[in-house]
Short mmCIF file of C-alpha atoms and ligand atoms in Angstrom, two decimals:
data_model
loop_
_atom_site.label_atom_id
_atom_site.label_comp_id
_atom_site.label_asym_id
_atom_site.label_seq_id
_atom_site.Cartn_x
_atom_site.Cartn_y
_atom_site.Cartn_z
CA MET A 1 -37.09 87.21 -34.08
CA SER A 2 -36.55 83.72 -34.40
CA GLU A 3 -38.73 81.23 -37.29
CA THR A 4 -40.21 79.39 -33.31
CA GLU A 5 -41.70 83.67 -32.49
CA GLN A 6 -42.55 84.37 -36.70
CA GLN A 7 -44.12 81.04 -36.99
CA SER A 8 -46.24 81.33 -34.21
CA GLY A 9 -47.19 86.04 -34.51
CA GLY A 10 -44.24 86.33 -31.84
CA GLY A 11 -44.60 86.33 -28.48
CA LYS A 12 -45.48 88.99 -26.57
CA ASN A 13 -48.02 91.97 -28.19
CA GLN A 14 -47.26 90.65 -31.25
CA PRO A 15 -50.89 90.33 -33.84
CA LEU A 16 -51.29 85.88 -35.21
CA ARG A 17 -50.77 85.41 -38.70
CA ALA A 18 -50.39 82.69 -40.21
CA PRO A 19 -47.36 80.36 -39.80
CA ARG A 20 -44.47 81.37 -42.47
CA GLY A 21 -45.13 79.69 -45.81
CA THR A 22 -48.48 79.52 -45.94
CA ARG A 23 -51.82 81.86 -47.03
CA ASP A 24 -55.09 83.41 -47.10
CA VAL A 25 -56.90 83.03 -49.93
CA ILE A 26 -59.78 85.95 -49.65
CA SER A 27 -62.16 87.56 -51.89
CA PRO A 28 -61.78 88.42 -54.94
CA GLU A 29 -58.87 85.75 -55.55
CA VAL A 30 -60.60 83.21 -53.71
CA GLU A 31 -63.39 83.50 -57.17
CA ARG A 32 -59.79 82.91 -59.59
CA TRP A 33 -59.12 79.81 -57.10
CA GLN A 34 -63.13 78.95 -57.64
CA ASP A 35 -62.45 79.74 -61.72
CA VAL A 36 -60.12 76.73 -61.40
CA GLU A 37 -61.09 74.45 -59.90
CA ARG A 38 -64.79 74.81 -62.00
CA ALA A 39 -62.22 74.32 -64.75
CA ALA A 40 -60.63 71.71 -63.99
CA HIS A 41 -63.71 69.64 -62.93
CA ASP A 42 -65.55 70.47 -66.62
CA THR A 43 -62.84 70.01 -68.39
CA PHE A 44 -61.61 66.69 -66.65
CA GLY A 45 -65.44 65.62 -65.98
CA ARG A 46 -65.36 65.56 -69.94
CA TYR A 47 -62.03 63.01 -70.25
CA GLY A 48 -63.77 61.01 -68.40
CA PHE A 49 -61.54 61.87 -64.10
CA ARG A 50 -63.73 61.21 -61.56
CA GLU A 51 -61.94 62.67 -58.74
CA MET A 52 -60.69 61.03 -55.52
CA ARG A 53 -60.60 62.58 -52.23
CA THR A 54 -58.05 60.63 -50.10
CA PRO A 55 -56.46 61.90 -45.32
CA ILE A 56 -54.23 65.50 -45.30
CA PHE A 57 -52.54 62.96 -43.88
CA GLU A 58 -51.37 59.59 -43.86
CA ASP A 59 -49.29 57.01 -42.77
CA SER A 60 -45.17 58.17 -43.52
CA SER A 61 -44.72 55.10 -45.02
CA VAL A 62 -47.15 56.05 -48.32
CA PHE A 63 -44.33 58.21 -49.14
CA GLU A 64 -40.91 56.17 -48.69
CA LYS A 65 -40.70 54.58 -51.96
CA GLY A 66 -39.50 57.28 -53.96
CA THR A 67 -41.37 60.86 -52.17
CA ILE A 68 -38.49 60.49 -49.11
CA GLU A 69 -35.60 61.09 -51.89
CA THR A 70 -36.25 63.50 -53.62
CA LEU A 71 -37.71 65.87 -51.26
CA GLN A 72 -34.12 65.45 -49.43
CA SER A 73 -32.11 65.27 -52.14
CA ALA A 74 -34.47 68.53 -53.05
CA GLN A 75 -33.51 69.99 -49.20
CA LYS A 76 -37.01 69.94 -48.47
CA GLY A 77 -38.80 68.08 -45.26
CA MET A 78 -41.78 66.50 -44.63
CA TYR A 79 -44.42 67.30 -42.10
CA ARG A 80 -44.16 63.86 -40.10
CA PHE A 81 -45.30 63.71 -36.15
CA VAL A 82 -46.97 60.85 -34.08
CA ASP A 83 -50.02 61.99 -32.67
CA LEU A 84 -50.89 60.72 -29.49
CA GLY A 85 -51.20 56.98 -30.15
CA GLY A 86 -47.93 56.34 -31.33
CA HIS A 87 -48.65 56.39 -35.09
CA GLU A 88 -46.18 58.25 -37.63
CA LEU A 89 -47.89 60.01 -39.56
CA THR A 90 -46.84 62.85 -42.77
CA LEU A 91 -48.65 65.47 -43.59
CA ARG A 92 -49.11 64.25 -47.60
CA PRO A 93 -46.34 66.63 -49.37
CA GLU A 94 -48.06 64.71 -52.62
CA GLY A 95 -50.93 63.43 -54.24
CA THR A 96 -49.65 60.63 -56.18
CA PRO A 97 -49.10 58.49 -53.24
CA PRO A 98 -52.21 58.54 -51.69
CA VAL A 99 -53.83 58.43 -54.31
CA ILE A 100 -52.18 54.52 -55.54
CA ARG A 101 -52.72 53.40 -51.65
CA ALA A 102 -56.51 54.21 -51.84
CA TYR A 103 -56.53 52.68 -55.31
CA VAL A 104 -54.79 49.65 -54.12
CA GLU A 105 -56.57 49.41 -51.02
CA HIS A 106 -59.86 49.50 -52.41
CA ASN A 107 -59.21 46.71 -55.20
CA LEU A 108 -59.89 49.49 -58.28
CA SER A 109 -56.90 46.93 -60.32
CA HIS A 110 -59.91 44.38 -60.29
CA SER A 111 -61.32 44.60 -63.99
CA LYS A 112 -58.19 45.87 -64.86
CA ASP A 113 -60.63 48.75 -67.10
CA VAL A 114 -58.06 52.22 -67.77
CA ALA A 115 -59.00 54.45 -64.51
CA ARG A 116 -58.75 57.52 -64.32
CA PHE A 117 -58.55 59.48 -61.36
CA TYR A 118 -58.08 63.54 -60.99
CA TYR A 119 -57.67 65.84 -56.69
CA ILE A 120 -57.76 68.45 -56.26
CA GLY A 121 -56.48 69.75 -52.87
CA PRO A 122 -53.53 71.15 -50.55
CA MET A 123 -50.03 69.64 -49.99
CA PHE A 124 -47.30 70.66 -47.01
CA ARG A 125 -42.95 70.88 -47.79
CA TYR A 126 -40.87 72.09 -45.82
CA GLU A 127 -38.91 74.19 -48.05
CA ARG A 128 -38.07 78.11 -48.33
CA PRO A 129 -40.82 80.73 -48.90
CA GLN A 130 -40.89 82.54 -51.00
CA LYS A 131 -43.29 84.06 -54.49
CA GLY A 132 -45.05 81.09 -56.41
CA ARG A 133 -43.09 79.02 -53.78
CA TYR A 134 -45.10 78.04 -50.20
CA ARG A 135 -44.74 75.72 -46.96
CA GLN A 136 -48.04 74.59 -48.12
CA PHE A 137 -49.23 74.71 -51.25
CA HIS A 138 -52.26 73.19 -53.79
CA GLN A 139 -52.12 71.09 -56.29
CA ILE A 140 -54.51 69.94 -58.96
CA GLY A 141 -53.42 66.60 -60.05
CA VAL A 142 -54.28 63.39 -62.29
CA GLU A 143 -53.34 60.37 -62.37
CA VAL A 144 -54.64 57.70 -65.12
CA PHE A 145 -53.69 53.66 -64.01
CA GLY A 146 -53.90 50.75 -65.52
CA SER A 147 -51.79 51.06 -69.46
CA GLU A 148 -48.66 52.08 -71.30
CA SER A 149 -49.92 53.25 -74.67
CA ALA A 150 -48.36 56.32 -75.30
CA ALA A 151 -51.90 57.43 -75.76
CA LEU A 152 -52.34 57.61 -72.66
CA ASP A 153 -49.06 60.14 -71.91
CA ALA A 154 -50.25 62.82 -74.70
CA GLU A 155 -54.49 61.66 -73.24
CA VAL A 156 -53.55 62.82 -70.01
CA ILE A 157 -50.23 66.73 -71.34
CA ASP A 158 -53.59 68.04 -74.17
CA MET A 159 -56.38 67.36 -70.46
CA ALA A 160 -53.27 70.03 -68.95
CA MET A 161 -53.39 71.65 -72.35
CA THR A 162 -56.82 72.22 -72.64
CA TRP A 163 -57.38 73.34 -69.04
CA LEU A 164 -54.67 75.62 -68.87
CA GLY A 165 -55.71 77.04 -71.79
CA ASP A 166 -59.48 77.47 -71.90
CA LEU A 167 -58.27 79.09 -68.55
CA GLY A 168 -56.71 82.34 -70.70
CA ILE A 169 -53.59 81.23 -69.61
CA GLU A 170 -50.26 82.83 -72.37
CA SER A 171 -47.63 81.78 -73.32
CA LEU A 172 -47.43 77.85 -72.14
CA GLN A 173 -44.61 76.13 -73.08
CA LEU A 174 -44.52 72.22 -72.66
CA PHE A 175 -41.53 70.37 -72.56
CA ILE A 176 -40.91 67.05 -72.92
CA ASN A 177 -39.08 63.45 -71.74
CA SER A 178 -37.95 60.55 -71.74
CA VAL A 179 -35.50 59.33 -68.76
CA GLY A 180 -35.78 56.56 -69.77
CA ASP A 181 -36.46 53.27 -67.46
CA HIS A 182 -34.60 49.74 -66.55
CA ASP A 183 -34.05 48.89 -69.89
CA ASP A 184 -31.52 51.62 -70.26
CA ARG A 185 -32.21 53.65 -67.34
CA PRO A 186 -28.64 52.01 -65.54
CA ALA A 187 -26.14 51.51 -68.41
CA TYR A 188 -26.35 55.65 -69.31
CA MET A 189 -26.16 56.46 -64.99
CA GLU A 190 -23.05 55.14 -65.27
CA LYS A 191 -22.28 57.04 -68.38
CA LEU A 192 -24.11 59.92 -66.61
CA ILE A 193 -21.76 59.20 -63.05
CA GLU A 194 -18.40 59.42 -65.13
CA ALA A 195 -19.04 62.61 -66.82
CA GLN A 196 -19.74 64.23 -63.75
CA LYS A 197 -17.09 62.61 -62.06
CA ASP A 198 -14.96 64.55 -63.47
CA LEU A 199 -16.80 67.22 -63.61
CA LEU A 200 -17.59 67.38 -59.67
CA ALA A 201 -14.50 70.15 -58.95
CA GLU A 202 -16.43 72.89 -61.02
CA MET A 203 -19.84 71.97 -59.85
CA SER A 204 -21.52 74.04 -56.77
CA GLU A 205 -21.79 72.02 -53.33
CA ASP A 206 -25.11 71.42 -54.15
CA SER A 207 -24.43 69.32 -57.10
CA ARG A 208 -21.95 67.39 -56.12
CA ARG A 209 -25.17 67.26 -53.05
CA ARG A 210 -27.08 65.60 -55.69
CA HIS A 211 -24.47 63.92 -56.90
CA GLU A 212 -24.46 62.20 -54.81
CA ILE A 213 -27.90 61.42 -53.77
CA ASN A 214 -30.03 61.05 -56.59
CA PRO A 215 -26.76 62.50 -60.39
CA LEU A 216 -30.01 63.32 -62.79
CA ARG A 217 -31.36 65.95 -60.48
CA VAL A 218 -28.35 67.83 -60.77
CA PHE A 219 -30.25 68.56 -63.79
CA ASP A 220 -32.58 71.12 -61.96
CA SER A 221 -29.61 73.11 -60.80
CA LYS A 222 -30.07 77.20 -61.83
CA ASP A 223 -26.40 77.82 -60.40
CA PRO A 224 -24.83 79.59 -64.15
CA GLN A 225 -22.18 77.68 -63.84
CA ASP A 226 -23.98 74.22 -63.54
CA GLN A 227 -25.09 75.35 -65.40
CA LEU A 228 -22.73 75.08 -68.00
CA LEU A 229 -21.33 71.75 -66.96
CA ILE A 230 -24.96 70.20 -68.09
CA GLU A 231 -24.81 70.72 -71.41
CA LYS A 232 -21.81 68.80 -72.08
CA PHE A 233 -23.15 65.34 -69.66
CA PRO A 234 -24.41 62.38 -72.00
CA THR A 235 -28.11 62.51 -71.56
CA ILE A 236 -31.01 59.79 -71.19
CA LEU A 237 -32.43 60.70 -75.07
CA ASP A 238 -29.90 59.83 -76.74
CA HIS A 239 -29.31 56.50 -74.87
CA LEU A 240 -32.76 55.46 -74.64
CA SER A 241 -33.87 51.57 -75.91
CA PRO A 242 -35.75 50.47 -78.76
CA GLN A 243 -38.81 50.66 -77.59
CA ASN A 244 -38.28 53.21 -75.35
CA LYS A 245 -37.50 56.08 -77.97
CA ALA A 246 -40.24 54.56 -79.96
CA HIS A 247 -43.09 55.22 -76.97
CA PHE A 248 -41.58 58.31 -76.49
CA ASP A 249 -42.04 59.06 -80.30
CA GLU A 250 -45.14 58.10 -80.63
CA VAL A 251 -46.32 59.90 -77.69
CA CYS A 252 -44.69 63.57 -79.84
CA ALA A 253 -46.51 62.21 -82.45
CA TYR A 254 -50.01 63.01 -81.30
CA LEU A 255 -49.10 65.89 -79.68
CA SER A 256 -48.24 66.58 -82.90
CA ASP A 257 -51.75 65.46 -84.38
CA TRP A 258 -53.45 68.00 -82.46
CA GLY A 259 -51.72 70.98 -83.05
CA ILE A 260 -50.03 70.95 -79.83
CA ASP A 261 -46.52 72.74 -79.49
CA TYR A 262 -44.45 71.55 -77.23
CA ASN A 263 -40.26 71.04 -77.53
CA ILE A 264 -38.14 67.90 -76.37
CA GLU A 265 -35.80 68.42 -73.40
CA PRO A 266 -33.25 66.57 -73.16
CA ARG A 267 -32.28 67.60 -69.67
CA LEU A 268 -35.74 67.81 -68.21
CA VAL A 269 -35.17 64.76 -65.44
CA ARG A 270 -38.66 66.48 -63.07
CA GLY A 271 -38.27 66.04 -59.09
CA LEU A 272 -39.98 62.71 -58.23
CA ASP A 273 -36.91 59.84 -58.30
CA TYR A 274 -39.80 57.50 -59.75
CA TYR A 275 -40.71 58.71 -63.00
CA ARG A 276 -39.68 56.02 -65.76
CA ARG A 277 -40.49 57.68 -70.10
CA THR A 278 -42.39 60.44 -70.11
CA VAL A 279 -41.52 63.34 -68.33
CA PHE A 280 -43.58 66.51 -69.50
CA GLU A 281 -44.10 70.27 -67.36
CA VAL A 282 -45.23 72.92 -68.32
CA THR A 283 -44.64 76.68 -67.84
CA SER A 284 -45.80 80.17 -67.65
CA SER A 285 -43.22 83.21 -69.07
CA ALA A 286 -46.26 85.63 -66.69
CA LEU A 287 -44.88 83.91 -64.08
CA GLY A 288 -42.09 85.04 -62.23
CA ALA A 289 -38.42 82.45 -60.92
CA GLN A 290 -41.25 80.05 -60.03
CA ASN A 291 -42.64 79.44 -64.06
CA SER A 292 -43.05 75.82 -63.64
CA LEU A 293 -47.46 75.66 -63.90
CA LEU A 294 -47.41 72.27 -63.52
CA GLY A 295 -45.40 69.38 -64.07
CA GLY A 296 -45.92 65.77 -64.69
CA GLY A 297 -45.03 62.05 -66.32
CA ARG A 298 -44.81 58.68 -66.39
CA TYR A 299 -44.68 55.79 -62.99
CA ASP A 300 -44.21 52.18 -63.76
CA GLY A 301 -44.01 50.09 -60.88
CA LEU A 302 -44.84 52.83 -58.09
CA VAL A 303 -48.16 51.06 -57.29
CA GLU A 304 -46.25 47.38 -57.49
CA GLN A 305 -43.95 49.57 -55.06
CA MET A 306 -47.31 50.54 -53.32
CA GLY A 307 -47.74 47.22 -52.73
CA GLY A 308 -50.48 46.39 -55.83
CA ASP A 309 -50.54 44.77 -59.30
CA ASN A 310 -47.49 45.65 -61.70
CA ILE A 311 -49.48 48.98 -62.77
CA PRO A 312 -48.67 50.87 -65.27
CA GLY A 313 -50.05 54.49 -64.46
CA VAL A 314 -49.15 58.07 -65.52
CA GLY A 315 -50.37 62.02 -63.93
CA PHE A 316 -49.69 65.02 -63.39
CA ALA A 317 -50.13 67.79 -60.24
CA ALA A 318 -50.84 71.38 -61.83
CA GLY A 319 -50.31 74.60 -58.15
CA LEU A 320 -53.35 76.70 -58.19
CA GLU A 321 -51.25 79.31 -56.49
CA ARG A 322 -49.27 79.24 -59.85
CA ILE A 323 -52.19 79.58 -61.84
CA VAL A 324 -53.80 81.99 -60.34
CA LEU A 325 -51.27 84.18 -60.46
CA ALA A 326 -50.76 82.22 -64.35
CA LEU A 327 -54.24 84.03 -64.59
CA PRO A 328 -56.05 86.84 -66.91
CA GLU A 329 -56.21 90.73 -65.39
CA GLY A 330 -60.24 89.94 -64.52
CA ALA A 331 -60.96 86.83 -64.44
CA GLY A 332 -62.67 84.86 -61.83
CA ALA A 333 -64.72 87.94 -60.48
CA THR A 334 -67.65 87.33 -59.29
CA PRO A 335 -70.37 89.98 -59.22
CA ILE A 336 -72.63 91.65 -57.19
CA ASP A 337 -75.97 92.54 -58.64
CA CYS A 338 -78.21 94.46 -56.84
CA TYR A 339 -77.48 95.75 -53.00
CA ILE A 340 -80.24 95.73 -50.88
CA VAL A 341 -80.86 98.58 -48.28
CA THR A 342 -83.19 99.62 -45.47
CA VAL A 343 -84.30 103.23 -44.10
CA SER A 344 -85.21 101.64 -41.32
CA PRO A 345 -84.51 98.57 -38.91
CA LYS A 346 -88.41 97.34 -38.57
CA LEU A 347 -88.05 96.70 -42.09
CA ILE A 348 -85.38 94.06 -42.75
CA PRO A 349 -87.70 90.96 -42.45
CA GLN A 350 -89.48 92.19 -44.64
CA ALA A 351 -86.65 93.31 -47.37
CA MET A 352 -85.44 89.34 -45.95
CA LYS A 353 -88.19 87.76 -47.31
CA VAL A 354 -88.33 89.61 -51.61
CA MET A 355 -84.34 89.05 -51.20
CA ARG A 356 -84.76 85.19 -50.65
CA ASP A 357 -87.44 85.78 -53.48
CA LEU A 358 -83.99 87.73 -56.14
CA ARG A 359 -82.27 84.78 -55.93
CA SER A 360 -84.48 81.72 -55.65
CA HIS A 361 -84.49 83.51 -58.92
CA GLY A 362 -80.71 83.75 -59.28
CA LEU A 363 -79.79 87.01 -58.86
CA CYS A 364 -76.83 87.25 -56.58
CA CYS A 365 -77.58 89.71 -54.00
CA THR A 366 -75.91 91.03 -50.38
CA ALA A 367 -77.02 93.49 -47.34
CA ASP A 368 -76.08 94.91 -44.46
CA PHE A 369 -78.40 94.97 -42.16
CA GLN A 370 -77.46 96.27 -38.90
CA GLY A 371 -79.62 98.62 -38.98
CA ARG A 372 -77.53 101.45 -39.72
CA SER A 373 -78.40 104.97 -42.67
CA VAL A 374 -79.07 105.20 -46.09
CA LYS A 375 -76.01 106.73 -46.59
CA ALA A 376 -73.33 104.15 -44.53
CA GLN A 377 -75.51 101.09 -46.36
CA MET A 378 -75.66 103.50 -49.71
CA LYS A 379 -71.20 103.57 -49.24
CA ALA A 380 -71.23 100.39 -47.78
CA ALA A 381 -73.19 99.17 -51.86
CA ASN A 382 -71.29 101.64 -53.69
CA ARG A 383 -67.84 99.32 -51.89
CA SER A 384 -69.88 96.04 -52.87
CA ASN A 385 -69.23 97.00 -56.10
CA ALA A 386 -73.29 95.77 -57.15
CA PRO A 387 -74.72 98.05 -60.24
CA ILE A 388 -77.64 98.58 -58.92
CA ALA A 389 -78.88 99.53 -54.78
CA VAL A 390 -82.88 98.08 -54.28
CA ILE A 391 -83.63 100.85 -51.82
CA PHE A 392 -86.86 99.80 -48.90
CA GLY A 393 -88.29 102.18 -47.79
CA PRO A 394 -91.66 102.61 -45.52
CA ASP A 395 -94.70 104.35 -48.11
CA GLU A 396 -92.45 102.41 -50.58
CA LEU A 397 -93.70 99.46 -48.80
CA SER A 398 -97.15 100.06 -48.22
CA LYS A 399 -97.98 100.82 -52.23
CA GLY A 400 -95.99 97.40 -52.65
CA VAL A 401 -92.98 99.02 -54.55
CA CYS A 402 -88.72 100.08 -53.50
CA THR A 403 -86.76 101.90 -55.36
CA LEU A 404 -83.69 100.95 -58.00
CA LYS A 405 -81.04 103.08 -57.66
CA MET A 406 -78.40 102.66 -60.84
CA MET A 407 -75.39 103.37 -59.18
CA GLU A 408 -72.94 104.80 -61.97
CA SER A 409 -76.39 107.47 -63.02
CA GLY A 410 -77.50 107.76 -60.24
CA GLU A 411 -80.46 108.24 -61.93
CA GLN A 412 -83.67 106.49 -59.70
CA GLN A 413 -87.01 104.23 -60.64
CA GLU A 414 -89.77 103.10 -59.12
CA VAL A 415 -91.13 99.38 -58.95
CA SER A 416 -93.68 97.20 -58.25
CA LEU A 417 -92.35 94.66 -55.49
CA GLU A 418 -94.30 91.68 -59.27
CA ILE A 419 -92.08 92.45 -61.64
CA LEU A 420 -88.83 93.34 -59.49
CA VAL A 421 -87.24 90.16 -60.43
CA GLU A 422 -87.77 90.54 -64.31
CA ASP A 423 -86.30 93.52 -63.99
CA LEU A 424 -83.54 93.25 -62.83
CA HIS A 425 -82.47 90.97 -64.98
CA ARG A 426 -83.08 92.94 -68.11
CA ILE A 427 -81.44 95.42 -66.06
CA VAL A 428 -78.51 93.07 -65.56
CA HIS A 429 -78.00 91.17 -67.88
CA MET A 430 -78.11 94.78 -69.82
CA ALA A 431 -75.15 95.61 -68.04
CA ASP A 432 -73.55 92.60 -68.53
CA PRO A 433 -72.44 93.28 -73.07
CA GLY A 434 -70.97 88.46 -72.07
CA ASN A 435 -74.23 87.84 -71.55
P1 AMP B 501 -43.74 68.25 -57.73
O1 AMP B 501 -44.54 67.92 -57.25
O2 AMP B 501 -42.70 69.36 -57.09
O3 AMP B 501 -43.84 67.41 -59.74
O4 AMP B 501 -44.33 70.24 -58.39
C1 AMP B 501 -45.92 70.03 -59.61
C2 AMP B 501 -45.85 72.06 -59.68
O5 AMP B 501 -46.87 71.40 -58.24
C3 AMP B 501 -45.27 73.19 -59.91
O6 AMP B 501 -44.73 72.92 -61.61
C4 AMP B 501 -45.27 73.93 -59.34
O7 AMP B 501 -46.23 74.69 -60.12
C5 AMP B 501 -47.12 73.17 -57.70
N1 AMP B 501 -45.45 73.17 -56.37
C6 AMP B 501 -44.71 72.44 -56.16
N2 AMP B 501 -44.38 73.27 -55.59
C7 AMP B 501 -44.74 74.00 -54.31
C8 AMP B 501 -44.43 75.09 -53.88
N3 AMP B 501 -44.58 74.14 -52.29
N4 AMP B 501 -45.65 75.73 -53.49
C9 AMP B 501 -46.34 75.87 -54.55
N5 AMP B 501 -46.35 75.63 -55.28
C10 AMP B 501 -45.39 74.08 -55.77
#
């Protein structure tokens, strides 16, 4: 079947399917996503970051400084299209350029204050899909504008590690490097290109292509033969200018001081071309081949290139799908407290009234309300994993009571509607040792 057919769900009589490289996120997985997002709002909020929501598509020119070349050199494409008005638009492949575009457009730099933002949302890259790598994926990212201080590099790294650590993700590893800037990069690049030229014949085709477009990106090659060659290349860390070396040492000193474990990885260059000085990546062995959870770095110069003032920036972007994959078992479950069962459809209005009351008192409850048999409703209650079924029958309702059935033991008891809220709270509370 051709890709076009696969994408559209196929030809005649083929079931409709989500496009290749995209996924539907359905309960109980979606609750895991919500957990990660909630933790980001909480943690980033505590660090003084404010959320920014930008459009999903932008003028294509927003991604011209850095993103396009990088994605091309990694053989990834962008979703570009011309709309009915003839505008060249691109579905955003990453969050940093749109946030910078908004930061500049809304004159947010005028106060000269350090500004901290974060975003959550879908990104689009045309690449070869596999587990942990999609064409529509989601990133949670942060950007800090306004200071070159190493304290801010350390702050965003600390925030990322706190967030991922609090989520209970195991075996997190932080890798950090400096890729220099205009002071030291040109001289180093000459040396690197020379070293690569000598070994071109032994390099993979992909790396030879990367060498032509951006020699630094050869470091990203996963090819085993390339890996051996990469060991022989000079590293930028050994060629840093004194200022950039001092900046890097300062970032590392903060991390050591705060007890954050890190590995200096001189061959870490990070995909995006606009990075200057600090770059970092966080991985988890809970993931397979695509083990990178988050990557970031400093991008001084990019704001100016995009039409703003000369304002430095540092940030990271984390892959939501991958964080969800790395979460411990059991995370994200939002239990239903009780399932409402009505003996007759006529009782639905009364049952709904009680349900509204339970919900307004913080209890999570649901019901079937199709008028199915009690047996069918009890089966649905079982499938919902609710610990309690609340059963309404005509005789009981006329007496102002209902029946609670403990789903696990099968035990039943009659309860007055007047104390239903308290009773349910007590039972739910007892059943949840976390409370
Ligand atoms: P990048 O924007 O390329 O620096 O990537 C930052 C993070 O986004 C990575 O560490 C991944 O967790 C995630 N990511 C990047 N590309 C994809 C993709 N195609 N599918 C899923 N996650 C991705």
